[in-house]
Amino acid sequence: MTSRLLPLLACIPLLAMPLLAQEPSAMEIQDLSTRNADFAARLYRAIASITDDNVLLSPFTVSLGLAALMSGADGSTREQLLQGLSLNALDHLRIPELFQSVRDSVAQSGFGNQGIGILPRQQFKVDSSYRDIVQTKYGGNVQGLDFSDGAAKDTINQLAYTYTKEQVKEVVSAINPQTQMMLITAVFFQGEE
């Protein structure tokens, strides 16, 4: 009995090693931050080129939403999202863990709150493992909606209301009934008084 137990106990550390290796390193987080800064600069330049209005946005929240979409994509769609986000040099399988780590740091700081909603047409089937990744790694919500129903607008506005800690009551007033999917991102920053 002891001779059978010893090899089993010797294997337990080997089984645990991949779990420990999945924690993002400070270097990986720094790399994500640098790449996100590149995305932010390109995003701001693109917006500034089409409007003179004042614009306030959170590049991190935008990249969070697009990275969540990337986690459900494959092939050229995934590659285009990775390239657009300046994340193409990273292992796409590590990206959810990296974003979760950054989200956890922001949440612990009490500095703000962010959320994403991936809202496909109700008839679209979404894999439960993808829903789990969006919820646990990106802090988001995947919910099918009937965009021809006025209740879809209410659902979207309620998500924004929740994500912004009840500061934003309405983000959409009407939705095209032909809409196939919406990606919403919202952010709330707590300033110091």
mmCIF file of C-alpha atoms in Angstrom:
data_model
loop_
_atom_site.group_PDB
_atom_site.id
_atom_site.type_symbol
_atom_site.label_atom_id
_atom_site.label_comp_id
_atom_site.label_asym_id
_atom_site.label_seq_id
_atom_site.Cartn_x
_atom_site.Cartn_y
_atom_site.Cartn_z
ATOM 1 C CA MET A 1 0.000 0.000 0.000
ATOM 2 C CA THR A 2 2.796 2.417 0.869
ATOM 3 C CA SER A 3 4.651 1.722 -2.375
ATOM 4 C CA ARG A 4 1.533 2.629 -4.397
ATOM 5 C CA LEU A 5 0.893 5.779 -2.413
ATOM 6 C CA LEU A 6 4.423 7.166 -2.791
ATOM 7 C CA PRO A 7 4.375 7.430 -6.634
ATOM 8 C CA LEU A 8 0.926 9.020 -6.432
ATOM 9 C CA LEU A 9 2.167 11.618 -3.947
ATOM 10 C CA ALA A 10 5.200 12.272 -6.141
ATOM 11 C CA CYS A 11 2.905 13.064 -9.084
ATOM 12 C CA ILE A 12 0.784 15.604 -7.200
ATOM 13 C CA PRO A 13 3.405 18.407 -7.386
ATOM 14 C CA LEU A 14 3.767 17.775 -11.126
ATOM 15 C CA LEU A 15 0.012 18.093 -11.588
ATOM 16 C CA ALA A 16 -0.071 21.315 -9.586
ATOM 17 C CA MET A 17 2.765 22.973 -11.546
ATOM 18 C CA PRO A 18 0.647 23.972 -14.564
ATOM 19 C CA LEU A 19 -1.866 25.595 -12.211
ATOM 20 C CA LEU A 20 0.863 27.622 -10.526
ATOM 21 C CA ALA A 21 2.419 28.579 -13.860
ATOM 22 C CA GLN A 22 -0.807 30.248 -14.989
ATOM 23 C CA GLU A 23 -0.435 33.205 -12.612
ATOM 24 C CA PRO A 24 0.607 36.177 -14.752
ATOM 25 C CA SER A 25 4.071 37.505 -13.995
ATOM 26 C CA ALA A 26 4.819 41.180 -13.426
ATOM 27 C CA MET A 27 6.654 41.166 -16.761
ATOM 28 C CA GLU A 28 3.580 39.822 -18.582
ATOM 29 C CA ILE A 29 1.366 42.455 -16.928
ATOM 30 C CA GLN A 30 3.838 45.186 -17.900
ATOM 31 C CA ASP A 31 3.865 43.890 -21.484
ATOM 32 C CA LEU A 32 0.048 43.989 -21.587
ATOM 33 C CA SER A 33 0.089 47.533 -20.167
ATOM 34 C CA THR A 34 2.607 48.702 -22.768
ATOM 35 C CA ARG A 35 0.596 47.149 -25.570
ATOM 36 C CA ASN A 36 -2.615 48.647 -24.183
ATOM 37 C CA ALA A 37 -0.931 52.076 -24.136
ATOM 38 C CA ASP A 38 -0.084 51.629 -27.831
ATOM 39 C CA PHE A 39 -3.712 50.709 -28.550
ATOM 40 C CA ALA A 40 -4.881 53.744 -26.529
ATOM 41 C CA ALA A 41 -2.664 56.143 -28.489
ATOM 42 C CA ARG A 42 -3.882 54.769 -31.820
ATOM 43 C CA LEU A 43 -7.508 54.891 -30.633
ATOM 44 C CA TYR A 44 -7.215 58.514 -29.497
ATOM 45 C CA ARG A 45 -5.560 59.530 -32.792
ATOM 46 C CA ALA A 46 -8.329 57.812 -34.769
ATOM 47 C CA ILE A 47 -11.067 59.539 -32.765
ATOM 48 C CA ALA A 48 -9.332 62.930 -32.918
ATOM 49 C CA SER A 49 -9.126 62.624 -36.703
ATOM 50 C CA ILE A 50 -12.915 62.430 -37.055
ATOM 51 C CA THR A 51 -14.181 64.863 -34.413
ATOM 52 C CA ASP A 52 -13.260 68.107 -32.689
ATOM 53 C CA ASP A 53 -15.640 67.367 -29.818
ATOM 54 C CA ASN A 54 -14.407 66.520 -26.359
ATOM 55 C CA VAL A 55 -14.344 62.756 -25.950
ATOM 56 C CA LEU A 56 -13.882 60.809 -22.756
ATOM 57 C CA LEU A 57 -13.276 57.099 -22.996
ATOM 58 C CA SER A 58 -11.399 54.349 -21.261
ATOM 59 C CA PRO A 59 -9.045 52.588 -23.678
ATOM 60 C CA PHE A 60 -8.626 49.809 -21.114
ATOM 61 C CA THR A 61 -12.366 49.154 -21.054
ATOM 62 C CA VAL A 62 -12.535 49.199 -24.859
ATOM 63 C CA SER A 63 -9.614 46.767 -25.086
ATOM 64 C CA LEU A 64 -11.210 44.630 -22.356
ATOM 65 C CA GLY A 65 -14.376 44.288 -24.449
ATOM 66 C CA LEU A 66 -12.525 43.573 -27.676
ATOM 67 C CA ALA A 67 -10.247 41.062 -25.930
ATOM 68 C CA ALA A 68 -13.350 39.291 -24.614
ATOM 69 C CA LEU A 69 -14.633 39.077 -28.192
ATOM 70 C CA MET A 70 -11.225 37.769 -29.268
ATOM 71 C CA SER A 71 -11.506 34.946 -26.741
ATOM 72 C CA GLY A 72 -14.558 33.687 -28.601
ATOM 73 C CA ALA A 73 -13.144 34.179 -32.080
ATOM 74 C CA ASP A 74 -10.964 31.987 -34.247
ATOM 75 C CA GLY A 75 -8.920 32.240 -37.418
ATOM 76 C CA SER A 76 -8.599 35.570 -39.195
ATOM 77 C CA THR A 77 -11.143 37.280 -36.921
ATOM 78 C CA ARG A 78 -9.043 36.476 -33.854
ATOM 79 C CA GLU A 79 -5.860 37.557 -35.655
ATOM 80 C CA GLN A 80 -7.427 40.880 -36.694
ATOM 81 C CA LEU A 81 -8.605 41.571 -33.138
ATOM 82 C CA LEU A 82 -5.172 40.703 -31.743
ATOM 83 C CA GLN A 83 -3.472 42.963 -34.291
ATOM 84 C CA GLY A 84 -5.918 45.815 -33.701
ATOM 85 C CA LEU A 85 -5.333 45.600 -29.962
ATOM 86 C CA SER A 86 -1.528 45.359 -30.429
ATOM 87 C CA LEU A 87 -1.668 41.985 -28.664
ATOM 88 C CA ASN A 88 -0.606 39.796 -31.601
ATOM 89 C CA ALA A 89 2.804 39.050 -30.025
ATOM 90 C CA LEU A 90 1.125 37.580 -26.934
ATOM 91 C CA ASP A 91 -0.154 34.034 -26.559
ATOM 92 C CA HIS A 92 -3.897 34.453 -27.117
ATOM 93 C CA LEU A 93 -4.585 31.760 -24.508
ATOM 94 C CA ARG A 94 -2.847 33.874 -21.807
ATOM 95 C CA ILE A 95 -4.724 37.074 -22.564
ATOM 96 C CA PRO A 96 -7.820 36.288 -20.431
ATOM 97 C CA GLU A 97 -5.590 35.647 -17.384
ATOM 98 C CA LEU A 98 -3.682 38.885 -17.982
ATOM 99 C CA PHE A 99 -6.838 40.979 -18.207
ATOM 100 C CA GLN A 100 -8.248 39.299 -15.109
ATOM 101 C CA SER A 101 -5.110 40.215 -13.181
ATOM 102 C CA VAL A 102 -5.332 43.865 -14.241
ATOM 103 C CA ARG A 103 -9.069 43.955 -13.457
ATOM 104 C CA ASP A 104 -8.408 42.508 -10.001
ATOM 105 C CA SER A 105 -5.779 45.203 -9.333
ATOM 106 C CA VAL A 106 -8.178 47.971 -10.352
ATOM 107 C CA ALA A 107 -10.942 46.490 -8.188
ATOM 108 C CA GLN A 108 -8.639 46.212 -5.161
ATOM 109 C CA SER A 109 -7.569 49.827 -5.534
ATOM 110 C CA GLY A 110 -11.180 50.986 -5.275
ATOM 111 C CA PHE A 111 -10.376 53.441 -8.068
ATOM 112 C CA GLY A 112 -13.178 52.440 -10.384
ATOM 113 C CA ASN A 113 -15.496 49.896 -11.849
ATOM 114 C CA GLN A 114 -15.782 48.606 -15.390
ATOM 115 C CA GLY A 115 -18.014 46.196 -17.169
ATOM 116 C CA ILE A 116 -18.668 44.720 -20.551
ATOM 117 C CA GLY A 117 -21.712 43.204 -22.141
ATOM 118 C CA ILE A 118 -21.604 40.913 -25.146
ATOM 119 C CA LEU A 119 -25.147 40.839 -26.398
ATOM 120 C CA PRO A 120 -25.793 38.595 -29.407
ATOM 121 C CA ARG A 121 -29.152 38.121 -31.082
ATOM 122 C CA GLN A 122 -31.222 35.752 -28.950
ATOM 123 C CA GLN A 123 -31.193 32.965 -31.558
ATOM 124 C CA PHE A 124 -27.384 32.843 -31.564
ATOM 125 C CA LYS A 125 -26.022 29.924 -29.521
ATOM 126 C CA VAL A 126 -23.195 30.869 -27.169
ATOM 127 C CA ASP A 127 -20.998 28.132 -25.725
ATOM 128 C CA SER A 128 -21.189 27.919 -21.923
ATOM 129 C CA SER A 129 -17.386 27.787 -21.596
ATOM 130 C CA TYR A 130 -17.153 31.109 -23.464
ATOM 131 C CA ARG A 131 -19.785 32.624 -21.159
ATOM 132 C CA ASP A 132 -17.680 31.475 -18.215
ATOM 133 C CA ILE A 133 -14.491 33.053 -19.622
ATOM 134 C CA VAL A 134 -16.254 36.366 -20.245
ATOM 135 C CA GLN A 135 -17.697 36.380 -16.744
ATOM 136 C CA THR A 136 -14.670 35.196 -14.761
ATOM 137 C CA LYS A 137 -11.766 36.650 -16.739
ATOM 138 C CA TYR A 138 -13.250 39.807 -18.224
ATOM 139 C CA GLY A 139 -15.933 40.586 -15.623
ATOM 140 C CA GLY A 140 -18.548 40.666 -18.338
ATOM 141 C CA ASN A 141 -21.967 39.432 -19.188
ATOM 142 C CA VAL A 142 -23.093 37.444 -22.232
ATOM 143 C CA GLN A 143 -26.813 37.622 -22.796
ATOM 144 C CA GLY A 144 -28.928 36.906 -25.843
ATOM 145 C CA LEU A 145 -31.408 39.651 -26.732
ATOM 146 C CA ASP A 146 -34.325 40.086 -29.085
ATOM 147 C CA PHE A 147 -33.352 43.407 -30.658
ATOM 148 C CA SER A 148 -36.803 43.828 -32.202
ATOM 149 C CA ASP A 149 -38.270 44.068 -28.697
ATOM 150 C CA GLY A 150 -38.123 47.307 -26.699
ATOM 151 C CA ALA A 151 -37.008 45.311 -23.671
ATOM 152 C CA ALA A 152 -33.539 44.937 -25.265
ATOM 153 C CA LYS A 153 -32.992 48.682 -24.881
ATOM 154 C CA ASP A 154 -34.005 48.454 -21.224
ATOM 155 C CA THR A 155 -31.614 45.541 -20.624
ATOM 156 C CA ILE A 156 -28.693 47.447 -22.169
ATOM 157 C CA ASN A 157 -29.466 50.593 -20.201
ATOM 158 C CA GLN A 158 -29.734 48.550 -16.997
ATOM 159 C CA LEU A 159 -26.290 47.030 -17.616
ATOM 160 C CA ALA A 160 -24.777 50.491 -18.113
ATOM 161 C CA TYR A 161 -26.589 51.732 -14.998
ATOM 162 C CA THR A 162 -25.139 48.866 -12.958
ATOM 163 C CA TYR A 163 -21.613 49.110 -14.395
ATOM 164 C CA THR A 164 -21.454 52.875 -13.731
ATOM 165 C CA LYS A 165 -22.721 52.530 -10.153
ATOM 166 C CA GLU A 166 -26.063 54.111 -11.039
ATOM 167 C CA GLN A 167 -24.519 57.221 -12.634
ATOM 168 C CA VAL A 168 -25.558 56.652 -16.266
ATOM 169 C CA LYS A 169 -29.229 55.918 -16.803
ATOM 170 C CA GLU A 170 -29.480 55.702 -20.581
ATOM 171 C CA VAL A 171 -26.930 54.827 -23.246
ATOM 172 C CA VAL A 172 -29.332 53.782 -25.994
ATOM 173 C CA SER A 173 -32.752 55.177 -26.827
ATOM 174 C CA ALA A 174 -33.480 52.996 -29.849
ATOM 175 C CA ILE A 175 -32.004 49.883 -31.434
ATOM 176 C CA ASN A 176 -32.166 48.820 -35.050
ATOM 177 C CA PRO A 177 -34.213 45.587 -35.035
ATOM 178 C CA GLN A 178 -31.749 44.086 -37.561
ATOM 179 C CA THR A 179 -28.907 44.268 -35.016
ATOM 180 C CA GLN A 180 -27.053 40.973 -34.727
ATOM 181 C CA MET A 181 -24.858 41.764 -31.740
ATOM 182 C CA MET A 182 -23.868 44.623 -29.476
ATOM 183 C CA LEU A 183 -20.711 45.023 -27.452
ATOM 184 C CA ILE A 184 -21.112 47.501 -24.644
ATOM 185 C CA THR A 185 -18.392 48.746 -22.356
ATOM 186 C CA ALA A 186 -18.870 51.032 -19.402
ATOM 187 C CA VAL A 187 -16.529 52.503 -16.843
ATOM 188 C CA PHE A 188 -16.954 54.398 -13.603
ATOM 189 C CA PHE A 189 -13.992 56.204 -12.046
ATOM 190 C CA GLN A 190 -14.110 57.244 -8.422
ATOM 191 C CA GLY A 191 -12.364 60.592 -8.042
ATOM 192 C CA GLU A 192 -10.899 61.954 -4.849
ATOM 193 C CA GLU A 193 -12.606 64.887 -3.173
#
